[in-house]
XYZ file of C-alpha atoms in Angstrom:
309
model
C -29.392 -29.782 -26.281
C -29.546 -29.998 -22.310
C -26.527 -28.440 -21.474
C -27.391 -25.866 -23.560
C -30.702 -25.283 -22.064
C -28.458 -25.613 -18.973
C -26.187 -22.824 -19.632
C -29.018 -20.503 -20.592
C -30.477 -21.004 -17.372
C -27.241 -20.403 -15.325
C -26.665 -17.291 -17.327
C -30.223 -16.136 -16.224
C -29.610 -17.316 -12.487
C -26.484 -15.227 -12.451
C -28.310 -12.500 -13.136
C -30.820 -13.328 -9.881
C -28.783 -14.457 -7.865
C -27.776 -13.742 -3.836
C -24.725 -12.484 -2.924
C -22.136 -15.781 -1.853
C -23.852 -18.259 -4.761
C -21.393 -17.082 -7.426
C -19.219 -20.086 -6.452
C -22.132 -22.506 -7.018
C -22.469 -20.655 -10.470
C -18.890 -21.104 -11.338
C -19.420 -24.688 -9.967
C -21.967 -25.595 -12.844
C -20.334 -23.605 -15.199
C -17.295 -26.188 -14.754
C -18.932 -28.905 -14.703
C -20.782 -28.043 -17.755
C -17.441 -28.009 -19.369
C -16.309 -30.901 -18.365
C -19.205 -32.616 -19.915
C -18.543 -30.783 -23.062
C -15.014 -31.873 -22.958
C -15.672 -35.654 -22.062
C -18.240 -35.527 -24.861
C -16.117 -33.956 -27.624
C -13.321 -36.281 -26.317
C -11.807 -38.216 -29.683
C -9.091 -40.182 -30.778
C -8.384 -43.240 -33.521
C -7.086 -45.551 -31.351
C -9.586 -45.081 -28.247
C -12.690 -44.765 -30.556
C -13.537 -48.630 -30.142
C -12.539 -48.532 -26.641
C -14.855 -45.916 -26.438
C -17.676 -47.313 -27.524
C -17.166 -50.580 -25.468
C -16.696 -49.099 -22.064
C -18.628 -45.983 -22.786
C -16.217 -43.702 -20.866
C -16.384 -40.741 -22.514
C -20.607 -40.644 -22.834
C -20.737 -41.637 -18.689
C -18.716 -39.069 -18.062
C -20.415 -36.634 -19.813
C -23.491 -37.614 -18.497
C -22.241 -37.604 -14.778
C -20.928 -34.006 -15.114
C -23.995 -32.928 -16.762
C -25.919 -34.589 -14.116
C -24.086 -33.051 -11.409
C -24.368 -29.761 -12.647
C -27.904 -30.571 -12.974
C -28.350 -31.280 -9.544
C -25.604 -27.765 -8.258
C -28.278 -25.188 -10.148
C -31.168 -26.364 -7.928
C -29.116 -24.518 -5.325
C -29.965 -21.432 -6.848
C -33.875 -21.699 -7.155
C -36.211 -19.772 -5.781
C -39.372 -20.762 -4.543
C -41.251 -21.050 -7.798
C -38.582 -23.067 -9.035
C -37.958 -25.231 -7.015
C -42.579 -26.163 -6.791
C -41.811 -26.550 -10.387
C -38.274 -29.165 -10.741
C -39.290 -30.990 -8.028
C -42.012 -33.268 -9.583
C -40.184 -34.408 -11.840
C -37.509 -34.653 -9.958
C -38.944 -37.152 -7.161
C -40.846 -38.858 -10.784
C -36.855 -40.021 -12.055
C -36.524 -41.116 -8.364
C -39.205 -43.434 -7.691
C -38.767 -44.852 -11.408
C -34.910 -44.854 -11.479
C -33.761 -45.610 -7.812
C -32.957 -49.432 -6.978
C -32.373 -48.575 -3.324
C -35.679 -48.546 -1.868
C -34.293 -47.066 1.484
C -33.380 -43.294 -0.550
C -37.357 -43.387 -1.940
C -38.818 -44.037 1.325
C -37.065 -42.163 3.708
C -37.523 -39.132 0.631
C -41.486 -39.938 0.443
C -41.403 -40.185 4.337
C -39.960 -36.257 4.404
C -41.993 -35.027 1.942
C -45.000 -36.386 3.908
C -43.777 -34.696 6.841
C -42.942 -31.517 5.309
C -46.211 -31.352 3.190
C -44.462 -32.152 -0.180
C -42.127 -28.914 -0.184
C -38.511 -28.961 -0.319
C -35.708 -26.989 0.225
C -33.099 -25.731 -2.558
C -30.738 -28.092 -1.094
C -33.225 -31.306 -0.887
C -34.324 -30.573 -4.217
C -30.433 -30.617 -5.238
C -30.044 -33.816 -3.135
C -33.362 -35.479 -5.070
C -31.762 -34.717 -8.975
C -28.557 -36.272 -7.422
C -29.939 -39.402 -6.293
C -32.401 -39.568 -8.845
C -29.526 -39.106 -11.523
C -26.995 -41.456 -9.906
C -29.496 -44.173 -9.868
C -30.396 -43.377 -13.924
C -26.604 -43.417 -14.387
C -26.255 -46.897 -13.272
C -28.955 -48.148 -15.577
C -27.032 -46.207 -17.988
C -23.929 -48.986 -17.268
C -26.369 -52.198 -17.156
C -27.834 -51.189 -20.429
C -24.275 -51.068 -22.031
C -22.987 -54.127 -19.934
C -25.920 -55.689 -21.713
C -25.187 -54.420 -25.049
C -22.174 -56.008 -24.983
C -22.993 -59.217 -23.483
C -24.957 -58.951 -26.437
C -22.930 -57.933 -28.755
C -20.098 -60.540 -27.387
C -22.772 -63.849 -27.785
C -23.410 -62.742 -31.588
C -19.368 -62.410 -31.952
C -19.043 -66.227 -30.296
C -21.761 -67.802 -32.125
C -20.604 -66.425 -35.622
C -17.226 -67.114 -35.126
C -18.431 -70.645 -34.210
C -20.489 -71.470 -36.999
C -18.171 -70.354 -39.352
C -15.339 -72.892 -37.900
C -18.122 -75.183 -37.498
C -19.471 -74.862 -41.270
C -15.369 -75.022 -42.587
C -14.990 -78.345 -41.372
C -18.128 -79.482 -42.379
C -18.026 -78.757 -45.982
C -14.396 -80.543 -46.284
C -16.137 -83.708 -44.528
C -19.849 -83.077 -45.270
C -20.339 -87.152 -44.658
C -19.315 -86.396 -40.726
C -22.292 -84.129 -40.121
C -24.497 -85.103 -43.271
C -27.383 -82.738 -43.357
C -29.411 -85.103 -46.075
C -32.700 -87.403 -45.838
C -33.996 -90.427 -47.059
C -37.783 -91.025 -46.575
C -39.182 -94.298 -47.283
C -40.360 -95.884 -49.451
C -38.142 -93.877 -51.812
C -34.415 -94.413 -51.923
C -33.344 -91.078 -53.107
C -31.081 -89.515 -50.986
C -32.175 -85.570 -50.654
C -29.582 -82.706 -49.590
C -29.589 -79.299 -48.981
C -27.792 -78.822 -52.587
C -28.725 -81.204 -54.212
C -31.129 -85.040 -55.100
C -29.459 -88.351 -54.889
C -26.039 -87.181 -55.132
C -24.682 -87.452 -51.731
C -23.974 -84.976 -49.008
C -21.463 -81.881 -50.605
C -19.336 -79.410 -49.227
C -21.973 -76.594 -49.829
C -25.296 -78.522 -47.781
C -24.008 -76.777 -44.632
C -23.363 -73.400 -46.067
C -27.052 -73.283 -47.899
C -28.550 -74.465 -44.404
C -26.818 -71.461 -42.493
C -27.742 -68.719 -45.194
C -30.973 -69.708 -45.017
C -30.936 -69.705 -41.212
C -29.587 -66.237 -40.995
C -32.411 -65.063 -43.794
C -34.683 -66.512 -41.405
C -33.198 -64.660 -38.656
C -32.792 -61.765 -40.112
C -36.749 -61.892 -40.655
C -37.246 -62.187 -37.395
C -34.996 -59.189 -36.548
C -36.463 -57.131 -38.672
C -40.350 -57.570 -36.984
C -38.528 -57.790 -33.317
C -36.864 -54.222 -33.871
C -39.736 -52.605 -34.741
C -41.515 -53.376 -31.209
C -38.501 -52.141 -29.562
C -39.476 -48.539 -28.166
C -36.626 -45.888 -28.295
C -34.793 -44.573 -24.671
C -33.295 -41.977 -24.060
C -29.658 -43.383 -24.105
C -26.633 -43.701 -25.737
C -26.347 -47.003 -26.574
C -28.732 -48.954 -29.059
C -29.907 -52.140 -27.657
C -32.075 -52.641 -31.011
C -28.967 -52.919 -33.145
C -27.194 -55.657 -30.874
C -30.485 -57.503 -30.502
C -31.051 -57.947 -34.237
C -27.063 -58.795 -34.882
C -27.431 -61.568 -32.464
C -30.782 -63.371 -34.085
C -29.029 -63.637 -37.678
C -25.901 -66.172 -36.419
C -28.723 -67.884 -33.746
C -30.866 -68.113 -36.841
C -28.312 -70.344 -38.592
C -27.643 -72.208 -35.298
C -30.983 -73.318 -34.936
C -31.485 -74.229 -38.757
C -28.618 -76.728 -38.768
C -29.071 -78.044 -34.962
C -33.238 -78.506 -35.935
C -31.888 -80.495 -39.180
C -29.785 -82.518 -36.987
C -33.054 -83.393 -34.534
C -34.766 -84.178 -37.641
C -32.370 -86.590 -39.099
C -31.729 -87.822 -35.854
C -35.274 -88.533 -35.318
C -34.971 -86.781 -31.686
C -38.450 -84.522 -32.450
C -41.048 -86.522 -32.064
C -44.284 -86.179 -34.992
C -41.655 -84.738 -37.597
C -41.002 -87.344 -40.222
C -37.830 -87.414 -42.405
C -37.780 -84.276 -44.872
C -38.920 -86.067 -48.387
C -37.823 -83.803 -50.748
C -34.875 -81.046 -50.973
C -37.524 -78.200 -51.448
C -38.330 -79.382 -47.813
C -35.143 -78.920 -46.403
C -34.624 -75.585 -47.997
C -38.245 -74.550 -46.669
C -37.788 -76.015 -42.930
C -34.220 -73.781 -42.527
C -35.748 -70.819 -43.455
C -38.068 -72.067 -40.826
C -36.342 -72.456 -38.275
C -33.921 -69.774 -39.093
C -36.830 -67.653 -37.822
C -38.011 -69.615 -35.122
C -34.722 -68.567 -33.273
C -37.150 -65.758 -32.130
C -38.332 -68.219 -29.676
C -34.854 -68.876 -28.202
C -34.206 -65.307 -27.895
C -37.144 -64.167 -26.442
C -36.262 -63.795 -23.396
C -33.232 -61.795 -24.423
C -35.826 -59.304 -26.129
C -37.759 -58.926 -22.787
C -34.710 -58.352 -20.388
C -33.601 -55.370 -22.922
C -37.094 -53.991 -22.583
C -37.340 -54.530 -19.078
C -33.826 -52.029 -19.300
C -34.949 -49.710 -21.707
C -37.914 -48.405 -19.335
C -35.731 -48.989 -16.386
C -34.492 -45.613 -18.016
C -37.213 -43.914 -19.306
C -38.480 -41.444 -16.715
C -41.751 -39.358 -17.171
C -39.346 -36.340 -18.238
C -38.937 -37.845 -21.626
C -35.616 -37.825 -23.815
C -32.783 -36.180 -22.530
C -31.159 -35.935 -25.454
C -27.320 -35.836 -26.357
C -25.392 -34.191 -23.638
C -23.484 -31.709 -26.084
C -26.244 -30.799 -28.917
């Protein structure tokens, strides 16, 4: 949508413009391309590669940025009064070099808030090069993300193998006095089985994926190209069964203090789903960081949108 918006706008600035700017105009014009190009950019084998490093999206939104900063060279006056709020807005919010916003608010304050074509060009660089680079932190994130949920599952699942072919090495069962009965996951006074630490973890991830479900809809949406809701809610279903079987472990242990030994196998069914949701507390903080990153690139502009639609 942008760089179509874009190209309308160069098309009318071509028809305004001075004499010796046609190579600014052929400038944006490129670099519009180029975005276009980067955006459109496909393959099979580079698809996942893609998507990890983000590649072909950054460099999409670089050009289009650029290009975005090369038209401000061509405003006039009233142009210029009215890009340049919003403009110094994405700077203040975006920039993580203090220096650029205060030596910018120190000119602007000099010069009675007006700016030249060229500052105004300089601002929507710097303010764009700084949103670019949250950009890259919120998919380094993503796949930090992304990466923990990969670990953990492929954990548990080696984890919960060896378990259910020696269920008596990590038994997962109770026995609370004064009754003798020996409760598991799958089953009453039959011993630990292979499938106790399979039922624990399924019920952990239910629980988790409850608590992914009411976590993503607090998330508010950004305007960027990677979802930091998706990887958040595929990393609280394996920590859901993590912290169903380790809390069943405390509890047998008798590590928690006030919690008595589960009495009955409804319990232990109940108290995974449990604390298969109380993962949220674990990954809390994880949930905060991505929304501290999600307005780190929300600027007062709003969504920008796909760079090619």
């Amino acid at each position: 949508m942008q760089v179509i918006g874009l190209r309308g706008e160069l098309a009318d600035l071509r028809a305004h413009s001075k004499l010796g700017c046609e190579h600014v105009a052929d400038t944006v014009g490129e670099l519009l391309d180029r975005a276009v190009c980067a955006a459109r950019r496909r393959g099979p084998f580079r698809a996942l590669a893609n998507w990890w490093s983000g590649s072909n999206v950054e460099a999409a939104f670089r050009a289009m940025h650029r290009a975005e900063a090369e038209i401000a060279r061509l405003y006039d006056e009233d142009r210029i009064r009215a890009a340049a709020p919003e403009a110094l807005d994405r700077l203040r919010v975006c920039a993580t070099d203090d220096r650029h916003r205060i030596e910018w608010e120190r000119h602007l304050a000099a010069q009675n808030g007006r700016l030249t074509a060229a500052e105004l060009s300089k601002v929507i660089q710097l303010g764009h090069e700084a949103k670019d680079q949250r950009y890259a932190k919120v998919r380094r994130f993503r796949n930090i993300v992304l990466s923990a949920a990969a670990l953990i599952t492929v954990f548990l699942a080696l984890f919960a193998v060896i378990v259910s072919r020696a269920p008596d090495a990590v038994p997962l069962c109770f026995t609370a006095p004064p009754d003798t009965v020996l409760d598991c996951p799958t089953s009453s006074g039959r011993g630990a089985s292979g499938g106790d630490v399979w039922i624990v973890m399924l019920l952990g991830m239910l629980g988790g994926s409850l608590a992914a479900a009411v976590s993503v809809r607090n998330i508010r949406g950004a305007p960027t190209p990677y979802n930091l809701a998706t990887a958040l809610a595929l990393l609280k279903v394996p920590a859901g069964a993590l912290t169903a079987v380790g809390a069943l472990l405390l509890i047998s242990g008798e590590v928690v203090p006030g919690l008595a030994p589960l009495a009955s196998q409804e319990q232990i069914l109940c108290y995974a789903l449990v604390f298969g949701y109380a993962q949220q507390a674990l990954t809390t903080l994880i949930d905060k960081k991505a929304g501290d990153l999600v307005t780190g690139v929300r600027d007062k502009g709003g969504d920008e949108g796909k760079p090619t639609r």
